[in-house]
Amino acid sequence: MSSSVSPLAPKTVPDMPVIAGVRLATAEAGIRYKNRTDVLLAVMDKGTAVAGVFTRSKCPSAPVEWCRAKLKGGKARALVVNSGNANAFTGKTGRSSTALTAKIAAKAVGCSEGEIFLASTGVIGEPLDATKFDGVLGPLAETAEPGDYLAAAKAIMTTDTFPKVATATVKLGKAKVTINGMAKGAGMIAPDMATMLSFIFTDAPIAPAALQALLKSGVEDTFNAVTIDGDTSTSDTLLAFATGAAAEHGAPKISRASDPRLKAFVKAFNQVLANLSEQVARDGEGARKLVEITVEGAKTKASARKIAMSIANSPLVKTAIAGEDANWGRVVMAVGKAGEPADRDKLSISFNGIRVAKSGARDPDYDEAQVSEAMKAPEIAIKVSLGLGKGRDRVLTCDLTKEYVAINGDYRS
């Protein structure tokens, strides 16, 4: 956790309303950090539905494996998250740690171990001493209260410079329902699910299968459209919990994601995901520029996504942006290496609305002074027009600075 906040951090933090059926508490367990909270316990009412999406890494963490297995039950009573240690690449010791953590949490909350969900973030390859949860989770379960999402978000930070929270309210039937979310993530961020940890809570009465479908769809153009450094984590976990408490106030019980009554809810749900994923991009390790890359005129949306990611993950593009250099040649390079249909002589490129290249060559109206001034902005929009079709997509990234190297050069030591 950095002592200096990213210059791209949101200027305001939303007031996070209470969600019926969810209680939160944090503690200092001394897992890696000193004098800061590093454990979050969220306790949910009986009957809470759960859905999740996880990293596609072939080397997933022990908590990811645990959650995948327990997700089949569809119900959750508690979530335990720790920062400082990812409990990844820890073999049998890691699996034993997850089992012991779940056992301690289940006893504290009064539920089965199958209703406990776990997430860990931090150093990879170091054993996690789960005994540190003993004596912590019991008191947390007793003191957990509906409320402080900001404190919860702070407890799960690692190299993050600010806690990430978002909220939305919407009508479902006759009732007002709330969606609250939190996330952590600043490095080792590349899409293949939702690259970081994120947790969404709502009081809407949505069945597990419907919630799973909403979550899987929602991540595609939000968390799966963000990259910081092209590295997919072993620990990526996005869990959604629906307590159903709003049913008491007239919210209809939803069993299908296609239910037309969900239209406004889905929009609000996706807005929360989009807000959190943008905050992750804004907090990229060492970032000084938020970068939006739009590719249009591709053969397909999928093709546009691959090209946009090729640009977003290029160290040469990202360092040029850090140096406030509108180096369209590097963008051309990234388009060409993506392996997707492209025609050099139809290619056009713009930076912050200023076209710098047209029809495969430098724009005849190019003005170096004008573009250089535009590149000083904290938010940079790169648009690439391929002229081949109707495919379009957008991804978020950030620049690559010396601070990124400094942060990751001594992260474990």
GROMACS .gro file of C-alpha atoms in nm:
model
  413
    1MET     CA    1   0.000   0.000   0.000
    2SER     CA    2   0.155   0.327  -0.114
    3SER     CA    3   0.191   0.630   0.110
    4SER     CA    4   0.116   0.864  -0.184
    5VAL     CA    5  -0.217   0.858  -0.363
    6SER     CA    6  -0.227   0.828  -0.742
    7PRO     CA    7  -0.287   1.163  -0.915
    8LEU     CA    8  -0.556   0.982  -1.115
    9ALA     CA    9  -0.758   0.884  -0.806
   10PRO     CA   10  -1.126   0.989  -0.806
   11LYS     CA   11  -1.175   1.333  -0.653
   12THR     CA   12  -1.469   1.217  -0.442
   13VAL     CA   13  -1.561   0.895  -0.264
   14PRO     CA   14  -1.928   0.792  -0.268
   15ASP     CA   15  -2.128   0.744   0.050
   16MET     CA   16  -2.179   0.370   0.070
   17PRO     CA   17  -2.529   0.282   0.194
   18VAL     CA   18  -2.606  -0.012   0.418
   19ILE     CA   19  -2.719  -0.333   0.246
   20ALA     CA   20  -2.957  -0.543   0.449
   21GLY     CA   21  -2.813  -0.886   0.519
   22VAL     CA   22  -2.445  -0.785   0.495
   23ARG     CA   23  -2.216  -0.707   0.790
   24LEU     CA   24  -1.848  -0.614   0.767
   25ALA     CA   25  -1.546  -0.605   0.998
   26THR     CA   26  -1.170  -0.571   0.958
   27ALA     CA   27  -0.869  -0.651   1.173
   28GLU     CA   28  -0.490  -0.654   1.191
   29ALA     CA   29  -0.371  -1.014   1.175
   30GLY     CA   30  -0.006  -0.937   1.099
   31ILE     CA   31  -0.001  -1.156   0.789
   32ARG     CA   32   0.269  -0.942   0.627
   33TYR     CA   33   0.203  -0.580   0.705
   34LYS     CA   34   0.242  -0.406   1.040
   35ASN     CA   35   0.014  -0.144   1.187
   36ARG     CA   36  -0.258  -0.178   0.925
   37THR     CA   37  -0.567  -0.388   0.870
   38ASP     CA   38  -0.513  -0.692   0.652
   39VAL     CA   39  -0.819  -0.911   0.708
   40LEU     CA   40  -1.176  -0.852   0.600
   41LEU     CA   41  -1.473  -1.058   0.716
   42ALA     CA   42  -1.810  -1.011   0.547
   43VAL     CA   43  -2.100  -1.196   0.709
   44MET     CA   44  -2.417  -1.255   0.509
   45ASP     CA   45  -2.764  -1.364   0.616
   46LYS     CA   46  -2.884  -1.717   0.554
   47GLY     CA   47  -3.001  -1.778   0.199
   48THR     CA   48  -2.759  -1.534   0.035
   49ALA     CA   49  -2.692  -1.629  -0.327
   50VAL     CA   50  -2.335  -1.623  -0.458
   51ALA     CA   51  -2.179  -1.608  -0.804
   52GLY     CA   52  -1.818  -1.580  -0.912
   53VAL     CA   53  -1.569  -1.553  -1.195
   54PHE     CA   54  -1.202  -1.627  -1.155
   55THR     CA   55  -0.862  -1.611  -1.320
   56ARG     CA   56  -0.797  -1.829  -1.621
   57SER     CA   57  -0.438  -1.875  -1.509
   58LYS     CA   58  -0.324  -2.237  -1.521
   59CYS     CA   59  -0.150  -2.174  -1.188
   60PRO     CA   60  -0.442  -2.053  -0.973
   61SER     CA   61  -0.415  -1.980  -0.603
   62ALA     CA   62  -0.552  -2.214  -0.338
   63PRO     CA   63  -0.839  -1.973  -0.251
   64VAL     CA   64  -0.943  -1.963  -0.618
   65GLU     CA   65  -0.962  -2.342  -0.626
   66TRP     CA   66  -1.158  -2.338  -0.299
   67CYS     CA   67  -1.414  -2.086  -0.429
   68ARG     CA   68  -1.462  -2.266  -0.758
   69ALA     CA   69  -1.546  -2.584  -0.573
   70LYS     CA   70  -1.785  -2.418  -0.326
   71LEU     CA   71  -1.959  -2.205  -0.587
   72LYS     CA   72  -2.159  -2.508  -0.696
   73GLY     CA   73  -2.362  -2.483  -0.374
   74GLY     CA   74  -2.486  -2.139  -0.473
   75LYS     CA   75  -2.511  -2.009  -0.115
   76ALA     CA   76  -2.278  -1.803   0.101
   77ARG     CA   77  -2.266  -1.699   0.465
   78ALA     CA   78  -1.921  -1.541   0.488
   79LEU     CA   79  -1.631  -1.402   0.289
   80VAL     CA   80  -1.276  -1.391   0.430
   81VAL     CA   81  -1.017  -1.181   0.247
   82ASN     CA   82  -0.657  -1.123   0.346
   83SER     CA   83  -0.389  -0.900   0.197
   84GLY     CA   84  -0.013  -0.945   0.207
   85ASN     CA   85  -0.003  -1.310   0.101
   86ALA     CA   86  -0.169  -1.457  -0.209
   87ASN     CA   87  -0.154  -1.819  -0.087
   88ALA     CA   88  -0.057  -1.909  -0.444
   89PHE     CA   89   0.206  -2.161  -0.556
   90THR     CA   90   0.201  -2.300  -0.202
   91GLY     CA   91   0.114  -2.665  -0.276
   92LYS     CA   92  -0.045  -2.883  -0.010
   93THR     CA   93   0.034  -2.619   0.252
   94GLY     CA   94  -0.183  -2.372   0.062
   95ARG     CA   95  -0.475  -2.611   0.042
   96SER     CA   96  -0.442  -2.687   0.411
   97SER     CA   97  -0.444  -2.314   0.484
   98THR     CA   98  -0.768  -2.259   0.296
   99ALA     CA   99  -0.933  -2.552   0.472
  100LEU     CA  100  -0.823  -2.427   0.814
  101THR     CA  101  -0.934  -2.070   0.738
  102ALA     CA  102  -1.276  -2.195   0.628
  103LYS     CA  103  -1.305  -2.409   0.940
  104ILE     CA  104  -1.224  -2.115   1.168
  105ALA     CA  105  -1.463  -1.886   0.980
  106ALA     CA  106  -1.746  -2.140   0.976
  107LYS     CA  107  -1.718  -2.181   1.352
  108ALA     CA  108  -1.715  -1.804   1.402
  109VAL     CA  109  -2.018  -1.742   1.184
  110GLY     CA  110  -2.212  -2.059   1.265
  111CYS     CA  111  -2.244  -2.217   0.923
  112SER     CA  112  -2.101  -2.496   0.710
  113GLU     CA  113  -1.755  -2.468   0.560
  114GLY     CA  114  -1.914  -2.494   0.216
  115GLU     CA  115  -2.074  -2.152   0.269
  116ILE     CA  116  -1.738  -1.982   0.332
  117PHE     CA  117  -1.565  -1.802   0.045
  118LEU     CA  118  -1.201  -1.700   0.051
  119ALA     CA  119  -0.969  -1.463  -0.132
  120SER     CA  120  -0.605  -1.375  -0.078
  121THR     CA  121  -0.380  -1.116  -0.237
  122GLY     CA  122  -0.012  -1.034  -0.202
  123VAL     CA  123   0.315  -1.219  -0.243
  124ILE     CA  124   0.311  -1.542  -0.446
  125GLY     CA  125   0.500  -1.849  -0.324
  126GLU     CA  126   0.509  -1.774   0.048
  127PRO     CA  127   0.315  -2.008   0.282
  128LEU     CA  128   0.015  -1.847   0.451
  129ASP     CA  129  -0.004  -1.911   0.824
  130ALA     CA  130  -0.379  -1.962   0.865
  131THR     CA  131  -0.346  -1.991   1.243
  132LYS     CA  132  -0.327  -1.611   1.241
  133PHE     CA  133  -0.699  -1.611   1.165
  134ASP     CA  134  -0.769  -1.803   1.485
  135GLY     CA  135  -0.859  -1.551   1.750
  136VAL     CA  136  -0.933  -1.287   1.486
  137LEU     CA  137  -1.236  -1.416   1.297
  138GLY     CA  138  -1.437  -1.494   1.611
  139PRO     CA  139  -1.429  -1.136   1.742
  140LEU     CA  140  -1.485  -1.002   1.392
  141ALA     CA  141  -1.802  -1.209   1.354
  142GLU     CA  142  -1.931  -1.066   1.682
  143THR     CA  143  -1.850  -0.704   1.601
  144ALA     CA  144  -1.935  -0.702   1.229
  145GLU     CA  145  -2.180  -0.425   1.140
  146PRO     CA  146  -2.367  -0.315   0.827
  147GLY     CA  147  -2.157  -0.033   0.704
  148ASP     CA  148  -1.802   0.066   0.650
  149TYR     CA  149  -1.722  -0.043   0.296
  150LEU     CA  150  -1.435   0.204   0.273
  151ALA     CA  151  -1.257   0.040   0.569
  152ALA     CA  152  -1.323  -0.299   0.410
  153ALA     CA  153  -1.168  -0.183   0.082
  154LYS     CA  154  -0.862  -0.051   0.266
  155ALA     CA  155  -0.804  -0.386   0.437
  156ILE     CA  156  -0.761  -0.568   0.105
  157MET     CA  157  -0.511  -0.325  -0.052
  158THR     CA  158  -0.155  -0.420  -0.146
  159THR     CA  159   0.025  -0.179  -0.382
  160ASP     CA  160  -0.300   0.015  -0.426
  161THR     CA  161  -0.277   0.384  -0.344
  162PHE     CA  162  -0.646   0.430  -0.265
  163PRO     CA  163  -0.945   0.212  -0.169
  164LYS     CA  164  -1.187   0.145  -0.452
  165VAL     CA  165  -1.562   0.149  -0.387
  166ALA     CA  166  -1.873   0.212  -0.597
  167THR     CA  167  -2.248   0.205  -0.539
  168ALA     CA  168  -2.578   0.230  -0.724
  169THR     CA  169  -2.946   0.219  -0.634
  170VAL     CA  170  -3.225   0.116  -0.865
  171LYS     CA  171  -3.589   0.006  -0.858
  172LEU     CA  172  -3.666  -0.364  -0.885
  173GLY     CA  173  -4.039  -0.412  -0.892
  174LYS     CA  174  -4.178  -0.188  -0.619
  175ALA     CA  175  -3.863  -0.185  -0.411
  176LYS     CA  176  -3.542   0.012  -0.416
  177VAL     CA  177  -3.241  -0.217  -0.423
  178THR     CA  178  -2.877  -0.129  -0.363
  179ILE     CA  179  -2.559  -0.253  -0.526
  180ASN     CA  180  -2.229  -0.192  -0.346
  181GLY     CA  181  -1.888  -0.294  -0.471
  182MET     CA  182  -1.524  -0.280  -0.372
  183ALA     CA  183  -1.206  -0.378  -0.553
  184LYS     CA  184  -0.831  -0.395  -0.517
  185GLY     CA  185  -0.578  -0.399  -0.794
  186ALA     CA  186  -0.290  -0.192  -0.925
  187GLY     CA  187  -0.041  -0.435  -1.081
  188MET     CA  188  -0.038  -0.781  -1.238
  189ILE     CA  189  -0.351  -0.669  -1.417
  190ALA     CA  190  -0.453  -0.823  -1.750
  191PRO     CA  191  -0.794  -0.951  -1.853
  192ASP     CA  192  -0.883  -1.316  -1.831
  193MET     CA  193  -1.179  -1.276  -1.603
  194ALA     CA  194  -1.155  -0.977  -1.376
  195THR     CA  195  -0.799  -0.917  -1.294
  196MET     CA  196  -0.778  -0.843  -0.923
  197LEU     CA  197  -1.009  -0.896  -0.628
  198SER     CA  198  -1.357  -0.747  -0.634
  199PHE     CA  199  -1.669  -0.810  -0.428
  200ILE     CA  200  -2.022  -0.699  -0.509
  201PHE     CA  201  -2.311  -0.700  -0.264
  202THR     CA  202  -2.681  -0.642  -0.328
  203ASP     CA  203  -3.009  -0.692  -0.142
  204ALA     CA  204  -3.187  -0.791  -0.463
  205PRO     CA  205  -3.352  -1.138  -0.455
  206ILE     CA  206  -3.168  -1.302  -0.744
  207ALA     CA  207  -3.113  -1.676  -0.772
  208PRO     CA  208  -2.755  -1.805  -0.799
  209ALA     CA  209  -2.781  -1.913  -1.163
  210ALA     CA  210  -2.922  -1.577  -1.271
  211LEU     CA  211  -2.660  -1.390  -1.070
  212GLN     CA  212  -2.386  -1.600  -1.229
  213ALA     CA  213  -2.511  -1.517  -1.578
  214LEU     CA  214  -2.525  -1.145  -1.499
  215LEU     CA  215  -2.173  -1.149  -1.357
  216LYS     CA  216  -2.022  -1.345  -1.646
  217SER     CA  217  -2.176  -1.105  -1.896
  218GLY     CA  218  -2.093  -0.793  -1.695
  219VAL     CA  219  -1.718  -0.851  -1.673
  220GLU     CA  220  -1.661  -0.871  -2.049
  221ASP     CA  221  -1.666  -0.498  -2.120
  222THR     CA  222  -1.553  -0.388  -1.774
  223PHE     CA  223  -1.286  -0.585  -1.586
  224ASN     CA  224  -1.199  -0.789  -1.893
  225ALA     CA  225  -1.136  -0.465  -2.081
  226VAL     CA  226  -0.867  -0.335  -1.844
  227THR     CA  227  -0.494  -0.404  -1.853
  228ILE     CA  228  -0.208  -0.249  -1.659
  229ASP     CA  229   0.091  -0.463  -1.753
  230GLY     CA  230  -0.036  -0.762  -1.947
  231ASP     CA  231   0.020  -1.005  -1.659
  232THR     CA  232  -0.275  -1.213  -1.544
  233SER     CA  233  -0.272  -1.282  -1.171
  234THR     CA  234  -0.296  -1.624  -1.010
  235SER     CA  235  -0.554  -1.490  -0.766
  236ASP     CA  236  -0.816  -1.300  -0.967
  237THR     CA  237  -1.151  -1.333  -0.797
  238LEU     CA  238  -1.479  -1.150  -0.849
  239LEU     CA  239  -1.762  -1.261  -0.625
  240ALA     CA  240  -2.119  -1.129  -0.615
  241PHE     CA  241  -2.353  -1.182  -0.322
  242ALA     CA  242  -2.731  -1.126  -0.326
  243THR     CA  243  -2.896  -1.138   0.015
  244GLY     CA  244  -3.254  -1.115  -0.115
  245ALA     CA  245  -3.355  -0.886   0.172
  246ALA     CA  246  -3.534  -0.646  -0.065
  247ALA     CA  247  -3.802  -0.913  -0.122
  248GLU     CA  248  -3.954  -0.800   0.205
  249HIS     CA  249  -4.012  -0.459   0.050
  250GLY     CA  250  -4.170  -0.577  -0.272
  251ALA     CA  251  -3.879  -0.674  -0.493
  252PRO     CA  252  -3.974  -0.975  -0.709
  253LYS     CA  253  -3.770  -1.293  -0.681
  254ILE     CA  254  -3.566  -1.334  -0.997
  255SER     CA  255  -3.476  -1.680  -1.125
  256ARG     CA  256  -3.364  -1.597  -1.481
  257ALA     CA  257  -3.108  -1.346  -1.602
  258SER     CA  258  -3.333  -1.278  -1.902
  259ASP     CA  259  -3.620  -1.160  -1.680
  260PRO     CA  260  -3.733  -0.824  -1.831
  261ARG     CA  261  -3.782  -0.683  -1.479
  262LEU     CA  262  -3.402  -0.690  -1.442
  263LYS     CA  263  -3.333  -0.436  -1.717
  264ALA     CA  264  -3.263  -0.137  -1.488
  265PHE     CA  265  -3.080  -0.357  -1.236
  266VAL     CA  266  -2.847  -0.497  -1.501
  267LYS     CA  267  -2.759  -0.147  -1.618
  268ALA     CA  268  -2.681  -0.036  -1.261
  269PHE     CA  269  -2.491  -0.359  -1.187
  270ASN     CA  270  -2.271  -0.310  -1.493
  271GLN     CA  271  -2.215   0.055  -1.402
  272VAL     CA  272  -2.072  -0.054  -1.067
  273LEU     CA  273  -1.842  -0.301  -1.241
  274ALA     CA  274  -1.735  -0.035  -1.491
  275ASN     CA  275  -1.669   0.218  -1.215
  276LEU     CA  276  -1.452  -0.023  -1.019
  277SER     CA  277  -1.259  -0.143  -1.323
  278GLU     CA  278  -1.181   0.217  -1.422
  279GLN     CA  279  -1.054   0.284  -1.069
  280VAL     CA  280  -0.818  -0.011  -1.110
  281ALA     CA  281  -0.683   0.146  -1.430
  282ARG     CA  282  -0.650   0.482  -1.254
  283ASP     CA  283  -0.443   0.317  -0.981
  284GLY     CA  284  -0.204   0.132  -1.210
  285GLU     CA  285   0.134   0.102  -1.040
  286GLY     CA  286   0.324   0.426  -1.100
  287ALA     CA  287   0.054   0.555  -1.337
  288ARG     CA  288   0.031   0.922  -1.429
  289LYS     CA  289  -0.198   0.887  -1.730
  290LEU     CA  290  -0.531   0.707  -1.772
  291VAL     CA  291  -0.543   0.578  -2.129
  292GLU     CA  292  -0.857   0.484  -2.323
  293ILE     CA  293  -0.798   0.296  -2.646
  294THR     CA  294  -1.080   0.268  -2.898
  295VAL     CA  295  -1.053   0.058  -3.211
  296GLU     CA  296  -1.324   0.097  -3.474
  297GLY     CA  297  -1.375  -0.024  -3.826
  298ALA     CA  298  -1.248  -0.372  -3.746
  299LYS     CA  299  -1.384  -0.689  -3.902
  300THR     CA  300  -1.547  -0.791  -3.571
  301LYS     CA  301  -1.572  -0.673  -3.211
  302ALA     CA  302  -1.341  -0.958  -3.107
  303SER     CA  303  -1.083  -0.843  -3.360
  304ALA     CA  304  -1.111  -0.486  -3.232
  305ARG     CA  305  -1.057  -0.612  -2.876
  306LYS     CA  306  -0.739  -0.799  -2.971
  307ILE     CA  307  -0.596  -0.497  -3.150
  308ALA     CA  308  -0.687  -0.263  -2.866
  309MET     CA  309  -0.518  -0.497  -2.619
  310SER     CA  310  -0.210  -0.518  -2.838
  311ILE     CA  311  -0.182  -0.139  -2.820
  312ALA     CA  312  -0.264  -0.124  -2.449
  313ASN     CA  313  -0.005  -0.384  -2.354
  314SER     CA  314   0.279  -0.245  -2.566
  315PRO     CA  315   0.560  -0.117  -2.340
  316LEU     CA  316   0.668   0.113  -2.624
  317VAL     CA  317   0.323   0.271  -2.654
  318LYS     CA  318   0.288   0.304  -2.277
  319THR     CA  319   0.632   0.460  -2.226
  320ALA     CA  320   0.568   0.705  -2.509
  321ILE     CA  321   0.252   0.816  -2.332
  322ALA     CA  322   0.446   0.850  -2.009
  323GLY     CA  323   0.685   1.077  -2.198
  324GLU     CA  324   0.390   1.270  -2.344
  325ASP     CA  325   0.496   1.171  -2.695
  326ALA     CA  326   0.221   1.109  -2.950
  327ASN     CA  327   0.428   0.840  -3.118
  328TRP     CA  328   0.177   0.699  -3.364
  329GLY     CA  329   0.446   0.479  -3.516
  330ARG     CA  330   0.434   0.264  -3.203
  331VAL     CA  331   0.057   0.239  -3.234
  332VAL     CA  332   0.098   0.125  -3.594
  333MET     CA  333   0.347  -0.135  -3.473
  334ALA     CA  334   0.101  -0.265  -3.212
  335VAL     CA  335  -0.181  -0.285  -3.467
  336GLY     CA  336   0.039  -0.475  -3.708
  337LYS     CA  337   0.160  -0.732  -3.456
  338ALA     CA  338  -0.188  -0.815  -3.323
  339GLY     CA  339  -0.241  -1.082  -3.587
  340GLU     CA  340  -0.581  -0.943  -3.683
  341PRO     CA  341  -0.701  -0.810  -4.021
  342ALA     CA  342  -0.558  -0.464  -4.090
  343ASP     CA  343  -0.475  -0.257  -4.397
  344ARG     CA  344  -0.188  -0.016  -4.353
  345ASP     CA  345  -0.321   0.221  -4.620
  346LYS     CA  346  -0.662   0.255  -4.455
  347LEU     CA  347  -0.533   0.316  -4.104
  348SER     CA  348  -0.610   0.641  -3.921
  349ILE     CA  349  -0.499   0.733  -3.566
  350SER     CA  350  -0.587   1.016  -3.330
  351PHE     CA  351  -0.470   1.127  -2.984
  352ASN     CA  352  -0.722   1.316  -2.771
  353GLY     CA  353  -0.934   1.396  -3.074
  354ILE     CA  354  -0.644   1.520  -3.285
  355ARG     CA  355  -0.585   1.309  -3.594
  356VAL     CA  356  -0.215   1.241  -3.639
  357ALA     CA  357  -0.227   0.975  -3.911
  358LYS     CA  358  -0.466   0.929  -4.201
  359SER     CA  359  -0.492   0.664  -4.472
  360GLY     CA  360  -0.163   0.501  -4.382
  361ALA     CA  361   0.050   0.816  -4.350
  362ARG     CA  362   0.101   1.122  -4.134
  363ASP     CA  363  -0.201   1.350  -4.141
  364PRO     CA  364  -0.140   1.643  -4.378
  365ASP     CA  365  -0.269   1.884  -4.113
  366TYR     CA  366  -0.045   1.745  -3.838
  367ASP     CA  367   0.069   2.011  -3.589
  368GLU     CA  368   0.343   1.896  -3.349
  369ALA     CA  369   0.282   2.180  -3.101
  370GLN     CA  370  -0.091   2.112  -3.084
  371VAL     CA  371  -0.046   1.739  -3.025
  372SER     CA  372   0.231   1.790  -2.769
  373GLU     CA  373   0.005   2.016  -2.567
  374ALA     CA  374  -0.277   1.759  -2.580
  375MET     CA  375  -0.045   1.485  -2.452
  376LYS     CA  376   0.008   1.676  -2.127
  377ALA     CA  377  -0.346   1.591  -2.016
  378PRO     CA  378  -0.388   1.330  -1.739
  379GLU     CA  379  -0.634   1.135  -1.956
  380ILE     CA  380  -0.532   1.024  -2.304
  381ALA     CA  381  -0.774   0.888  -2.565
  382ILE     CA  382  -0.624   0.695  -2.855
  383LYS     CA  383  -0.856   0.612  -3.143
  384VAL     CA  384  -0.761   0.377  -3.424
  385SER     CA  385  -0.982   0.349  -3.733
  386LEU     CA  386  -0.916   0.043  -3.947
  387GLY     CA  387  -1.169   0.103  -4.225
  388LEU     CA  388  -1.248  -0.265  -4.269
  389GLY     CA  389  -1.587  -0.322  -4.106
  390LYS     CA  390  -1.818  -0.237  -3.819
  391GLY     CA  391  -1.630  -0.402  -3.532
  392ARG     CA  392  -1.560  -0.170  -3.240
  393ASP     CA  393  -1.423  -0.206  -2.889
  394ARG     CA  394  -1.267  -0.006  -2.606
  395VAL     CA  395  -1.014  -0.091  -2.337
  396LEU     CA  396  -0.853   0.099  -2.051
  397THR     CA  397  -0.489   0.106  -1.950
  398CYS     CA  398  -0.231   0.348  -1.812
  399ASP     CA  399   0.117   0.470  -1.892
  400LEU     CA  400   0.436   0.287  -1.794
  401THR     CA  401   0.666   0.492  -1.572
  402LYS     CA  402   0.989   0.454  -1.375
  403GLU     CA  403   0.775   0.417  -1.063
  404TYR     CA  404   0.632   0.090  -1.197
  405VAL     CA  405   0.982  -0.052  -1.215
  406ALA     CA  406   1.063   0.076  -0.867
  407ILE     CA  407   0.748  -0.073  -0.714
  408ASN     CA  408   0.799  -0.414  -0.871
  409GLY     CA  409   1.177  -0.422  -0.835
  410ASP     CA  410   1.154  -0.458  -0.458
  411TYR     CA  411   0.795  -0.578  -0.403
  412ARG     CA  412   0.889  -0.901  -0.227
  413SER     CA  413   1.194  -0.777  -0.036
   0.00000   0.00000   0.00000
